[in-house]
PDB file of C-alpha atoms in Angstrom:
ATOM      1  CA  UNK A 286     113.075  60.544 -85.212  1.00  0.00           C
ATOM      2  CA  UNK A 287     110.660  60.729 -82.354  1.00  0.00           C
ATOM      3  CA  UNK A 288     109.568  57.307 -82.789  1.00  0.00           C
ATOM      4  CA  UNK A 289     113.455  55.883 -83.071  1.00  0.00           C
ATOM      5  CA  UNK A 290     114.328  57.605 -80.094  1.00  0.00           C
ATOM      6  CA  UNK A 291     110.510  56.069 -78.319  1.00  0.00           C
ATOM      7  CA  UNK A 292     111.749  52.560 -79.663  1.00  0.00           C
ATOM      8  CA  UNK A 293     115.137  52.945 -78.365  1.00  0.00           C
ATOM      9  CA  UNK A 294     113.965  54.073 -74.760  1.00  0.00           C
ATOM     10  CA  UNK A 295     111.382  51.262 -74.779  1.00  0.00           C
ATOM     11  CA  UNK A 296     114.490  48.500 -75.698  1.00  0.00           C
ATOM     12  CA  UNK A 297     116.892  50.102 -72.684  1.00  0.00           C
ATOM     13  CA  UNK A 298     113.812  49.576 -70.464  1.00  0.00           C
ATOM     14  CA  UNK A 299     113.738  46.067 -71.624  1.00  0.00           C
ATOM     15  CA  UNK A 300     117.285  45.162 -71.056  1.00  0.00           C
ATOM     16  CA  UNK A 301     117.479  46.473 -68.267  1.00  0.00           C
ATOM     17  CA  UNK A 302     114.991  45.017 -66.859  1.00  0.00           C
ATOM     18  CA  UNK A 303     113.957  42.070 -68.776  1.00  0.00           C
ATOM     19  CA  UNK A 304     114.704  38.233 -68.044  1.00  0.00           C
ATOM     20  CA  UNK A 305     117.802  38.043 -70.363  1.00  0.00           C
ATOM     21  CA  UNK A 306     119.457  40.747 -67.584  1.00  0.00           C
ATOM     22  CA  UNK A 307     119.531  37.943 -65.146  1.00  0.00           C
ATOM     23  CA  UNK A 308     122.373  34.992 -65.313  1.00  0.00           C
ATOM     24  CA  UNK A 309     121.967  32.096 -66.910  1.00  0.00           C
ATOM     25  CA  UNK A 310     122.594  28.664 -64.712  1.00  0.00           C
ATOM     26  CA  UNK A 311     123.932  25.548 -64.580  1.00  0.00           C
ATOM     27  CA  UNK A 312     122.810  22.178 -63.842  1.00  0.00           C
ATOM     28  CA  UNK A 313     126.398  20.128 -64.329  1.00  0.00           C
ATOM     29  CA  UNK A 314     128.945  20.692 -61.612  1.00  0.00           C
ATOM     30  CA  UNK A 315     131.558  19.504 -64.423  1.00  0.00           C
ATOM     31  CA  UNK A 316     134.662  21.510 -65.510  1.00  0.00           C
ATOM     32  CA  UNK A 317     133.688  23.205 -68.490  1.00  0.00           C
ATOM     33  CA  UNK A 318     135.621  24.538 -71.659  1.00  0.00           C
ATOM     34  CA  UNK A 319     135.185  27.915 -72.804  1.00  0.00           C
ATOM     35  CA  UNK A 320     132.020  28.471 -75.514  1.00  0.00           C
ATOM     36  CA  UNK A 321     133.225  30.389 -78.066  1.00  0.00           C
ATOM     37  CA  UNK A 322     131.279  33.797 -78.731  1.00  0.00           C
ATOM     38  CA  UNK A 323     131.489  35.287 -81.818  1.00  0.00           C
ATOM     39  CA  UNK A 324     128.876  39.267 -82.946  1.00  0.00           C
ATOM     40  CA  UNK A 325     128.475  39.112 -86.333  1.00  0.00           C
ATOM     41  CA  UNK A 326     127.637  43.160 -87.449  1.00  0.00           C
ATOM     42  CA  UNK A 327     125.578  43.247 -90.843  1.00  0.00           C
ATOM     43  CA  UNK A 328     127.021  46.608 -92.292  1.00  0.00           C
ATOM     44  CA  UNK A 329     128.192  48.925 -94.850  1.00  0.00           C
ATOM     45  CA  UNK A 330     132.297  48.895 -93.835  1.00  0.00           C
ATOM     46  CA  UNK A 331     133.853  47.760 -90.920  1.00  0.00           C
ATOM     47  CA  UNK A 332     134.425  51.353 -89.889  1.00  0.00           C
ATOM     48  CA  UNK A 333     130.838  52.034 -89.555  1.00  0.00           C
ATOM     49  CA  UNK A 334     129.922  48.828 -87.950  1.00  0.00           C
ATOM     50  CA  UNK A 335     132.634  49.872 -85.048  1.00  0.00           C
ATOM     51  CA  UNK A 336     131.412  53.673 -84.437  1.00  0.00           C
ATOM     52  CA  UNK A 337     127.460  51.995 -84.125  1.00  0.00           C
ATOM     53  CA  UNK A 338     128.802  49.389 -81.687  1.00  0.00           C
ATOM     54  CA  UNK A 339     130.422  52.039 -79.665  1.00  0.00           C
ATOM     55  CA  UNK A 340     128.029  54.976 -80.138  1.00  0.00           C
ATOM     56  CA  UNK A 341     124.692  53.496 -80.190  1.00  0.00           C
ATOM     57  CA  UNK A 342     125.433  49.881 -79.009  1.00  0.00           C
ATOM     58  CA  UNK A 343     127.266  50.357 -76.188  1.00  0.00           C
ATOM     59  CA  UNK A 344     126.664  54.413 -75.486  1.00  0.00           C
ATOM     60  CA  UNK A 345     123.167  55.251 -75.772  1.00  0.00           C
ATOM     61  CA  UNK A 346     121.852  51.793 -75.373  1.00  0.00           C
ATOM     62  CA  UNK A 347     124.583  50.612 -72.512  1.00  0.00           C
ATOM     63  CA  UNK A 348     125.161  47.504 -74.099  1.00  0.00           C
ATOM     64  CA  UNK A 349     128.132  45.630 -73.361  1.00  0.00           C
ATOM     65  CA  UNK A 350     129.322  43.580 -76.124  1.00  0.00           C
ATOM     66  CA  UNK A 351     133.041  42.581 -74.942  1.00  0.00           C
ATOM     67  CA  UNK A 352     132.513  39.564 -77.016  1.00  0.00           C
ATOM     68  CA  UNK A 353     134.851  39.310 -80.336  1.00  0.00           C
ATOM     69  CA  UNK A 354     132.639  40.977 -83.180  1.00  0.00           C
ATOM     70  CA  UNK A 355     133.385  40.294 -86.619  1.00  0.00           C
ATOM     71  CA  UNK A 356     131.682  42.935 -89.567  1.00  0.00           C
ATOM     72  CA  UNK A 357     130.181  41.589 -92.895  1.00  0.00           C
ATOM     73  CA  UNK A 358     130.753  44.749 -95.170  1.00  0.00           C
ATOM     74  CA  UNK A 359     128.130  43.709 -97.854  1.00  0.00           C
ATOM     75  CA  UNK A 360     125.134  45.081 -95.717  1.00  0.00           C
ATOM     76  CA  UNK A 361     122.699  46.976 -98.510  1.00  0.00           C
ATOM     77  CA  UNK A 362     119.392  48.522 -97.308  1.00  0.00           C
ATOM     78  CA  UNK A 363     116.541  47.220 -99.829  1.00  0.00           C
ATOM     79  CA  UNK A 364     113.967  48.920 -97.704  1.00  0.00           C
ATOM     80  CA  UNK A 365     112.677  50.645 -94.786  1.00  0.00           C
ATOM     81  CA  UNK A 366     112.819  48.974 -91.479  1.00  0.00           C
ATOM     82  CA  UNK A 367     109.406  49.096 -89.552  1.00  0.00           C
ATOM     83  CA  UNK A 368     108.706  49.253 -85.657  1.00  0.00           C
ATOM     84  CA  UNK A 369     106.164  46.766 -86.114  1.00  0.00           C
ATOM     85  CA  UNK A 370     105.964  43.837 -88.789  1.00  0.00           C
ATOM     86  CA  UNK A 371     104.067  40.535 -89.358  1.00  0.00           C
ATOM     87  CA  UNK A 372     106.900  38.021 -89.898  1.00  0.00           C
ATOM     88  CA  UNK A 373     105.796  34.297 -90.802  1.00  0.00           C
ATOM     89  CA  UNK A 374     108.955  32.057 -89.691  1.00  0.00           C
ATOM     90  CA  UNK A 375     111.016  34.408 -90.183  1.00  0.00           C
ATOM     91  CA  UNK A 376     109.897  36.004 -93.617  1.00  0.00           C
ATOM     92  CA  UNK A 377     108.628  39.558 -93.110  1.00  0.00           C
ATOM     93  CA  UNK A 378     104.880  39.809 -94.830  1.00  0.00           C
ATOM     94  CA  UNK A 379     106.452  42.773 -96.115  1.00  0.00           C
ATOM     95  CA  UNK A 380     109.317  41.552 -98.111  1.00  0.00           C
ATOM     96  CA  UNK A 381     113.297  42.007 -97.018  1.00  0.00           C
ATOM     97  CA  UNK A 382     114.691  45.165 -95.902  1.00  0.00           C
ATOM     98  CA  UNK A 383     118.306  44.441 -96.482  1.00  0.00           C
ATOM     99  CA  UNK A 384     121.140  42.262 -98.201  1.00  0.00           C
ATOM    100  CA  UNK A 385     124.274  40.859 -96.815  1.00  0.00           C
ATOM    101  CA  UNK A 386     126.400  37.815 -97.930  1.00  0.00           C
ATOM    102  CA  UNK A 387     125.867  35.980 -94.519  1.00  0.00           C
ATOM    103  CA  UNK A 388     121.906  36.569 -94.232  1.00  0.00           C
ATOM    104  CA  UNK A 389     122.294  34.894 -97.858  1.00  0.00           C
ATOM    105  CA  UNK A 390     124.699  32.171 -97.446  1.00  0.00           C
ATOM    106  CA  UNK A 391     123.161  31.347 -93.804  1.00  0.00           C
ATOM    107  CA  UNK A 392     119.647  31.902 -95.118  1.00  0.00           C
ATOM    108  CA  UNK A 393     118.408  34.456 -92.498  1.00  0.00           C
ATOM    109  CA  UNK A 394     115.743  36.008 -94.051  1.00  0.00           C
ATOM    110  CA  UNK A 395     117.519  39.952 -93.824  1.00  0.00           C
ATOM    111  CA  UNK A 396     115.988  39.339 -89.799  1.00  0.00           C
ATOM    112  CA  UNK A 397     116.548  41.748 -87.748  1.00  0.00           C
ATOM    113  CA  UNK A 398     119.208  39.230 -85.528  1.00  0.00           C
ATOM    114  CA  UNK A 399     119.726  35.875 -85.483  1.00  0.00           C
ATOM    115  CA  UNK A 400     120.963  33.433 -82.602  1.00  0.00           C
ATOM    116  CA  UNK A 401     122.672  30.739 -84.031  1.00  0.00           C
ATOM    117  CA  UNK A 402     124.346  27.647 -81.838  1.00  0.00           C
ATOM    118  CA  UNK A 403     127.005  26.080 -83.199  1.00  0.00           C
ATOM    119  CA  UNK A 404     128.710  22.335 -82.176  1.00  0.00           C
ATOM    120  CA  UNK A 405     132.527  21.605 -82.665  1.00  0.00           C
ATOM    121  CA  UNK A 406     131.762  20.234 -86.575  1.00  0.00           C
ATOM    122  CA  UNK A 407     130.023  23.455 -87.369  1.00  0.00           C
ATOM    123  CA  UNK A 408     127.002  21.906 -87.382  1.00  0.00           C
ATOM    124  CA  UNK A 409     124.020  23.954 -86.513  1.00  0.00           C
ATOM    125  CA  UNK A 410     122.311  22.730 -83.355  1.00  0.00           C
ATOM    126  CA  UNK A 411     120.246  25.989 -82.404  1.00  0.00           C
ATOM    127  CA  UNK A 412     118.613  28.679 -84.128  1.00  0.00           C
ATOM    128  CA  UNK A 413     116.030  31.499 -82.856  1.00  0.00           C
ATOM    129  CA  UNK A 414     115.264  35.049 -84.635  1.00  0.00           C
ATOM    130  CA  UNK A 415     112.696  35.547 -81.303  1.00  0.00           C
ATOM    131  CA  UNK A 416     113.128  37.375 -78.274  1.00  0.00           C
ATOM    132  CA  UNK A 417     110.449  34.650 -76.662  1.00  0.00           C
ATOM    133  CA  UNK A 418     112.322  32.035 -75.551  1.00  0.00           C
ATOM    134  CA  UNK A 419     113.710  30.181 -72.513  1.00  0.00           C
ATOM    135  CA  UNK A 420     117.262  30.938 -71.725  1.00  0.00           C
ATOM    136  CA  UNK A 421     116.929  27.696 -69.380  1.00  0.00           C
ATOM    137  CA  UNK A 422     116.875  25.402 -72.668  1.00  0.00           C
ATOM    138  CA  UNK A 423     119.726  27.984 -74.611  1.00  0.00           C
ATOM    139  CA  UNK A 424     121.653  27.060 -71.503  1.00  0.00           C
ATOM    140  CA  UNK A 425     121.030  23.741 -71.466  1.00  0.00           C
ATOM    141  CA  UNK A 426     121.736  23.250 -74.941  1.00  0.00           C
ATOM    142  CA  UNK A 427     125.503  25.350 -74.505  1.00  0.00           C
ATOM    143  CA  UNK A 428     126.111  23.122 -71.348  1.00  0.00           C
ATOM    144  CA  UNK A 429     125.060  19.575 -73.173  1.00  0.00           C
ATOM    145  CA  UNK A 430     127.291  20.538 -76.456  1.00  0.00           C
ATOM    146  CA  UNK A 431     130.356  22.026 -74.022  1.00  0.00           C
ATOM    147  CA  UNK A 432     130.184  18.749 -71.855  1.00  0.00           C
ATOM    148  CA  UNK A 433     130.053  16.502 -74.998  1.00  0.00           C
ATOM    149  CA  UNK A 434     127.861  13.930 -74.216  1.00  0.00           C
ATOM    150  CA  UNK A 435     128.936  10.551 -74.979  1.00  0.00           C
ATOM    151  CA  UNK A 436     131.379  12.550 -77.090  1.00  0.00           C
ATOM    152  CA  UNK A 437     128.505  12.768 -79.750  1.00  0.00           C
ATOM    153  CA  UNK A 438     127.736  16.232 -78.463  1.00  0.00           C
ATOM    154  CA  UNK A 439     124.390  14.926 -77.945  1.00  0.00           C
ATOM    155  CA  UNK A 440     121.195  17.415 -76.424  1.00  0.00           C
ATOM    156  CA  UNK A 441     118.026  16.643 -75.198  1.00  0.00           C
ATOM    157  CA  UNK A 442     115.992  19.969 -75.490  1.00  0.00           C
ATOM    158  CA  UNK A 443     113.074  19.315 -78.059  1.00  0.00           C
ATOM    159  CA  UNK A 444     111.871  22.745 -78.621  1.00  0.00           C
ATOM    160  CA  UNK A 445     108.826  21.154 -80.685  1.00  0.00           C
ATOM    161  CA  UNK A 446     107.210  22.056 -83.860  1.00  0.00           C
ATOM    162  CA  UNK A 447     107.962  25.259 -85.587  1.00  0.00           C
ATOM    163  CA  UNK A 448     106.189  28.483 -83.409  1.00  0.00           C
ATOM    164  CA  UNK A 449     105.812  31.590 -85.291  1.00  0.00           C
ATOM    165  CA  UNK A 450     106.100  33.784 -81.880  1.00  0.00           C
ATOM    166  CA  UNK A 451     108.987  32.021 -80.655  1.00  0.00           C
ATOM    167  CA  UNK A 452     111.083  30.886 -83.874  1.00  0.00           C
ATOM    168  CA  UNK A 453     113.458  28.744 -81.241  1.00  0.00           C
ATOM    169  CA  UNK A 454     113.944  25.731 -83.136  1.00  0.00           C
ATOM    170  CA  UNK A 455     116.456  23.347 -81.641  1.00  0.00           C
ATOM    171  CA  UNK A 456     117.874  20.173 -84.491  1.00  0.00           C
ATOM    172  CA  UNK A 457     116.694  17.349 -81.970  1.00  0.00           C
ATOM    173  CA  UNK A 458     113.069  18.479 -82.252  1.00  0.00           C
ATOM    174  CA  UNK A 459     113.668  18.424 -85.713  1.00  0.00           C
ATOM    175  CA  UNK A 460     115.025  15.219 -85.480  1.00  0.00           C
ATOM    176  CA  UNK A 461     112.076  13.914 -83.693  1.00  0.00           C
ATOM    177  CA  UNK A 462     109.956  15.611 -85.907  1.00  0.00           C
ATOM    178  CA  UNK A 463     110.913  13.870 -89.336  1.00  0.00           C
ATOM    179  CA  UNK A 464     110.612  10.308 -87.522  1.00  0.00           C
ATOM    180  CA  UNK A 465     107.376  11.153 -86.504  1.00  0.00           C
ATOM    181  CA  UNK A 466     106.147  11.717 -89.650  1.00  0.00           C
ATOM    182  CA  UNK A 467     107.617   8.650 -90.931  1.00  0.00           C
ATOM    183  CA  UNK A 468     106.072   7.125 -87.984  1.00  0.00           C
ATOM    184  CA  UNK A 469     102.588   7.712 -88.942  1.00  0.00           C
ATOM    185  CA  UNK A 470     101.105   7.666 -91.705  1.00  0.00           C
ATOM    186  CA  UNK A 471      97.930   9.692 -91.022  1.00  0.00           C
ATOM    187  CA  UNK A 472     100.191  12.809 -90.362  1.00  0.00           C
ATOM    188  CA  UNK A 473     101.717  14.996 -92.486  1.00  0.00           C
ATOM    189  CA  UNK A 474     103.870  16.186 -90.166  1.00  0.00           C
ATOM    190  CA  UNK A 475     105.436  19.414 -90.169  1.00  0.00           C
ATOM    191  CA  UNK A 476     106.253  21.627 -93.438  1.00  0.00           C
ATOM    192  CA  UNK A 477     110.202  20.700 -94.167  1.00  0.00           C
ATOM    193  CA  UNK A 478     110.177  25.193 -94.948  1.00  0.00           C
ATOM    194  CA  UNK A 479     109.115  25.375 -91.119  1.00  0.00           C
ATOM    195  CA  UNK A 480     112.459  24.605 -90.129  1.00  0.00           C
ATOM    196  CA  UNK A 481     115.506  26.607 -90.711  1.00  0.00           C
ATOM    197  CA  UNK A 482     117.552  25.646 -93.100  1.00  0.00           C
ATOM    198  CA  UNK A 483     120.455  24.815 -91.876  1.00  0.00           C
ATOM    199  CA  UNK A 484     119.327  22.923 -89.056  1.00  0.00           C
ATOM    200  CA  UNK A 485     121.782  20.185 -87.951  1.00  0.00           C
ATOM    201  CA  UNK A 486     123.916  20.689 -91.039  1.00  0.00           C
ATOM    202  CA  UNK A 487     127.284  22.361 -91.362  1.00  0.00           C
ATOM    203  CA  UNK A 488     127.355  26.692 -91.083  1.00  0.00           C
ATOM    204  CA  UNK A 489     128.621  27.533 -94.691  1.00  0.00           C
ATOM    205  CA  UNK A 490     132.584  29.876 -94.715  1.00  0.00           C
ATOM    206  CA  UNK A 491     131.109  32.858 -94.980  1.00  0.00           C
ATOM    207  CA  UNK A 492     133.903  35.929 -95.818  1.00  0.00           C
ATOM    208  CA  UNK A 493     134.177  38.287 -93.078  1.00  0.00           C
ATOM    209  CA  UNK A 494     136.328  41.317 -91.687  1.00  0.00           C
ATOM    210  CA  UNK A 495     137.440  42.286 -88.044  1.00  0.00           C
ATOM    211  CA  UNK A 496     136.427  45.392 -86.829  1.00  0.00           C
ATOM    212  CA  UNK A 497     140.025  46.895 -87.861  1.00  0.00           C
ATOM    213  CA  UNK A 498     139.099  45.693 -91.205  1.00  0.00           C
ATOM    214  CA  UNK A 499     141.458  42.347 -91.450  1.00  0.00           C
ATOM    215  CA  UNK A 500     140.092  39.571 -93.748  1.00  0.00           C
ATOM    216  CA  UNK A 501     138.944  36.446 -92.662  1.00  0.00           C
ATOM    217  CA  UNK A 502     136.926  33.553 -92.773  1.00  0.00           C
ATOM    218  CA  UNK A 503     133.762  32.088 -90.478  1.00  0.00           C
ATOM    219  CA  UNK A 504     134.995  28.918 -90.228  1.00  0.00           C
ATOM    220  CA  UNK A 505     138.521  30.232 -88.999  1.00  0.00           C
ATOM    221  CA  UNK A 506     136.298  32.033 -86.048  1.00  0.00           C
ATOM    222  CA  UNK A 507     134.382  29.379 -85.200  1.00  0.00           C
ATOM    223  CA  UNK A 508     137.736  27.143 -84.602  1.00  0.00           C
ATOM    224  CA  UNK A 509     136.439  23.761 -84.240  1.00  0.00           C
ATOM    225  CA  UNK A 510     135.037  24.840 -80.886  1.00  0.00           C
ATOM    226  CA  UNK A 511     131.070  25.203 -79.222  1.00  0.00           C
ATOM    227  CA  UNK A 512     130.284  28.517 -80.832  1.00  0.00           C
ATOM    228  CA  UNK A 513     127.297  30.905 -79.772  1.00  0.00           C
ATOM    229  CA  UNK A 514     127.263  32.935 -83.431  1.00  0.00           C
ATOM    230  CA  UNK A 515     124.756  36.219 -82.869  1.00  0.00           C
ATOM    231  CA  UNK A 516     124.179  38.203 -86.164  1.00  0.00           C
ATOM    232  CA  UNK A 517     122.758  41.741 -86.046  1.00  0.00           C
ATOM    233  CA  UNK A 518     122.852  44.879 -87.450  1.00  0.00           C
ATOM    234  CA  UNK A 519     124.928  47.256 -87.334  1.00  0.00           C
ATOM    235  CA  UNK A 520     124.375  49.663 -90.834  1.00  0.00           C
ATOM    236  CA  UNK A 521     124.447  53.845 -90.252  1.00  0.00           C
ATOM    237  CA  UNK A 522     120.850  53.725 -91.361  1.00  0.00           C
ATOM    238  CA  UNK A 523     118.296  55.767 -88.929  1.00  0.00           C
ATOM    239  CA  UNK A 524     115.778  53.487 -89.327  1.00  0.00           C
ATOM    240  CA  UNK A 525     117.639  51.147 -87.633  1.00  0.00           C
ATOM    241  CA  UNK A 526     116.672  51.965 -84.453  1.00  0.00           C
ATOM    242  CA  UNK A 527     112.835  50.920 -85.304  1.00  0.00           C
ATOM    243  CA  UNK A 528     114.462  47.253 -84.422  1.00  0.00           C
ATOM    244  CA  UNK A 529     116.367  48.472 -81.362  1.00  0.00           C
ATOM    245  CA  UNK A 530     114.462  47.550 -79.050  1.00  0.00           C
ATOM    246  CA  UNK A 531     114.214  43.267 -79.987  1.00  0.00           C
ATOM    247  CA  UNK A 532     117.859  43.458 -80.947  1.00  0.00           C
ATOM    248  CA  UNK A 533     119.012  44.980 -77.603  1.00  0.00           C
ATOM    249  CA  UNK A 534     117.585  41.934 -76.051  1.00  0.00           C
ATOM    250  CA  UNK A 535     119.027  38.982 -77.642  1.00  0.00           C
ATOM    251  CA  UNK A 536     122.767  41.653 -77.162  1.00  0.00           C
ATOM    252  CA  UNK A 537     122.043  41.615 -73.530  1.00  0.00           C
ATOM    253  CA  UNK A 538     121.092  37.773 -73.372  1.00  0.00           C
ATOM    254  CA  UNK A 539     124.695  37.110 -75.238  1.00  0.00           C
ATOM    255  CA  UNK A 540     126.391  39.560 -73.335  1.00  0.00           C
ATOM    256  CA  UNK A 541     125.079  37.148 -70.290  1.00  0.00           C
ATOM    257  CA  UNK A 542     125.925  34.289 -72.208  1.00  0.00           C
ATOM    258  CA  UNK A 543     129.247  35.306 -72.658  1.00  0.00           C
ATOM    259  CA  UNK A 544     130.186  36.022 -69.487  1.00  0.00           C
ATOM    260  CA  UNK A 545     128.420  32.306 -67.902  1.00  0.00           C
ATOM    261  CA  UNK A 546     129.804  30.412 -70.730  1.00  0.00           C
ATOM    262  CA  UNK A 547     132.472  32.287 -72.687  1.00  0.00           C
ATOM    263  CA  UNK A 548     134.205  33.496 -69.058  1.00  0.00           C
ATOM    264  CA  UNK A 549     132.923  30.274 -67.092  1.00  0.00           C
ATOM    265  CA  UNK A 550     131.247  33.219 -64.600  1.00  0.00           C
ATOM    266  CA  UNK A 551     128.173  30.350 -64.312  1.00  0.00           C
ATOM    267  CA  UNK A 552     128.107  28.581 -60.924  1.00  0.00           C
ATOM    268  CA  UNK A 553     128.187  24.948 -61.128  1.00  0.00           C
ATOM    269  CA  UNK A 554     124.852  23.003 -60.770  1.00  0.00           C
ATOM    270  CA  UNK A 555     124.421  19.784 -58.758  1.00  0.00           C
ATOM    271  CA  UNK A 556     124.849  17.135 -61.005  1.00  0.00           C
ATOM    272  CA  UNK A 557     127.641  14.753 -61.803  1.00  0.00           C
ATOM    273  CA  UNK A 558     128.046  13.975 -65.366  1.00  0.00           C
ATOM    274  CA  UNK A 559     129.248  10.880 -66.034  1.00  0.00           C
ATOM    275  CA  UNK A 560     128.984  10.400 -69.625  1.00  0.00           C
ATOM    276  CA  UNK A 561     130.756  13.760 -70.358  1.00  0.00           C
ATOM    277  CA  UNK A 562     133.821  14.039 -72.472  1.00  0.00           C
ATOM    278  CA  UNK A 563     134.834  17.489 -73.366  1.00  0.00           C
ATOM    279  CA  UNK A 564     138.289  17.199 -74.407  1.00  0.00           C
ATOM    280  CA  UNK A 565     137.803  14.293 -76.492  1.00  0.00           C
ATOM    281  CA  UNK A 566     139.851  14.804 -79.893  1.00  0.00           C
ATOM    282  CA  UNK A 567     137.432  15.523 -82.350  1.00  0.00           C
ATOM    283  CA  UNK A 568     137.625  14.359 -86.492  1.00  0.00           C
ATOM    284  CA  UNK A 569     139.674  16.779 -88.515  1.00  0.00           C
ATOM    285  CA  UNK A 570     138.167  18.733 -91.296  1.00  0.00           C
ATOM    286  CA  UNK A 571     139.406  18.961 -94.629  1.00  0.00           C
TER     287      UNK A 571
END
């Protein structure tokens, strides 16, 4: 308990005073539309995942998460979370400490959390499970996607290979990545299980609840609209706390998010975008 209640000290001294506590900017002085936000809580019901939001979440670790939070319910703990673990790309070195139907349909890896950027065809466009990482590009990418380049929602941050500190992968680098490799022959390039996934494919429907415990479905969330998809936990468990102190980060840096993006509280940059279309009428889906 002493060590929980160390870690959870340490991760309020963080957010608090950390980089993500500072607002994120701008470099378009275009109208933007509103990113959607969506908290995904990994948990054991939907009434749990609500009293940890509100009594350790927002309480004790003065979070504050006014972003819509949905609850997956299927949360099972496989195994004790540790303070401090050797993760390589986002497998633990000590095997998974939990089950949920999202970490397994959106092939998370039971992280900890999991930032997950989202374009209006559900495609994947961002992905971290790292607290190291520069909210310049995050913004850049949200701004790029919400001004809809070209109306091909194109980006231009190339987060480079794989890092194993970092784990902010971004689909252009991949992009670049596989036609460098094809480029050369003397390179391997990098390992195709470096990159996540589901990297510049479609997010999978994944069932969910609301907080009040009403069914629904991912897809139905995510609405066809720029999405900024955060998945944490959120189970009764004590030893949760032992990853406080990363999680409470990444809540902070979408809480920020949220209110630049989500509210439109970020003031407009300097440049004119001229190839921006934003309200362009996008394919249907089946």
């Amino acid at each position: 308990m002493k060590r929980a209640l160390a870690t959870l000290t340490l991760a309020s001294t963080l957010v608090a005073g950390g980089t993500y506590g500072q607002s994120l900017e701008r470099f378009s002085k275009n109208p933007l539309p509103k990113l959607n936000v969506i908290g995904i809580a990994l948990s054991e019901d939907a009434t749990i995942a609500k009293t940890v939001i509100e009594d350790f979440y927002r309480k004790q670790m003065k979070l504050e998460v006014q972003y819509p939070v949905l609850v997956d319910p299927s949360y099972k703990k496989l195994g004790e979370q540790k303070a401090i673990d050797i993760s390589f790309f986002g497998k633990s070195a000590t095997g998974k400490k939990y089950s949920a139907a999202t970490d397994s349909l959106l092939g998370l890896n039971a992280n900890p959390f999991t930032l997950l950027i989202v374009d209006r065809s559900r495609k994947v466009r961002a992905f971290t499970q790292g607290v190291i990482i520069d909210p310049r590009d995050a913004s850049r990418v949200l701004e790029e996607l919400l001004l809809n380049l070209d109306g091909k929602e194109l980006i231009s941050v190339d987060s480079g290979e794989p890092d194993m500190a970092e784990g902010w992968q971004t689909d252009l680098s991949k992009q670049n990545a596989e036609k460098k490799k094809k480029g050369f022959v003397i390179s391997i390039g990098p390992k195709q299980s470096l990159w996540y996934s589901l990297l510049g494919n479609p997010m999978p429907d994944v069932p969910l609840q609301t907080v009040d415990g009403k069914e629904m479905k991912l897809h139905d969330a995510l609405g066809g609209k720029v999405s900024a998809v955060f998945v944490w936990l959120a189970s009764s468990q004590p030893d949760i706390a032992l990853v406080s102190a990363g999680t409470g980060i990444m809540m902070q840096f979408m809480d920020n998010v949220y209110h630049s993006f989500g509210l439109g509280e970020a003031k407009p940059g300097d440049e004119e975008v001229k190839n921006a279309v934003p309200d362009a009428e996008q394919p249907k889906r089946e």
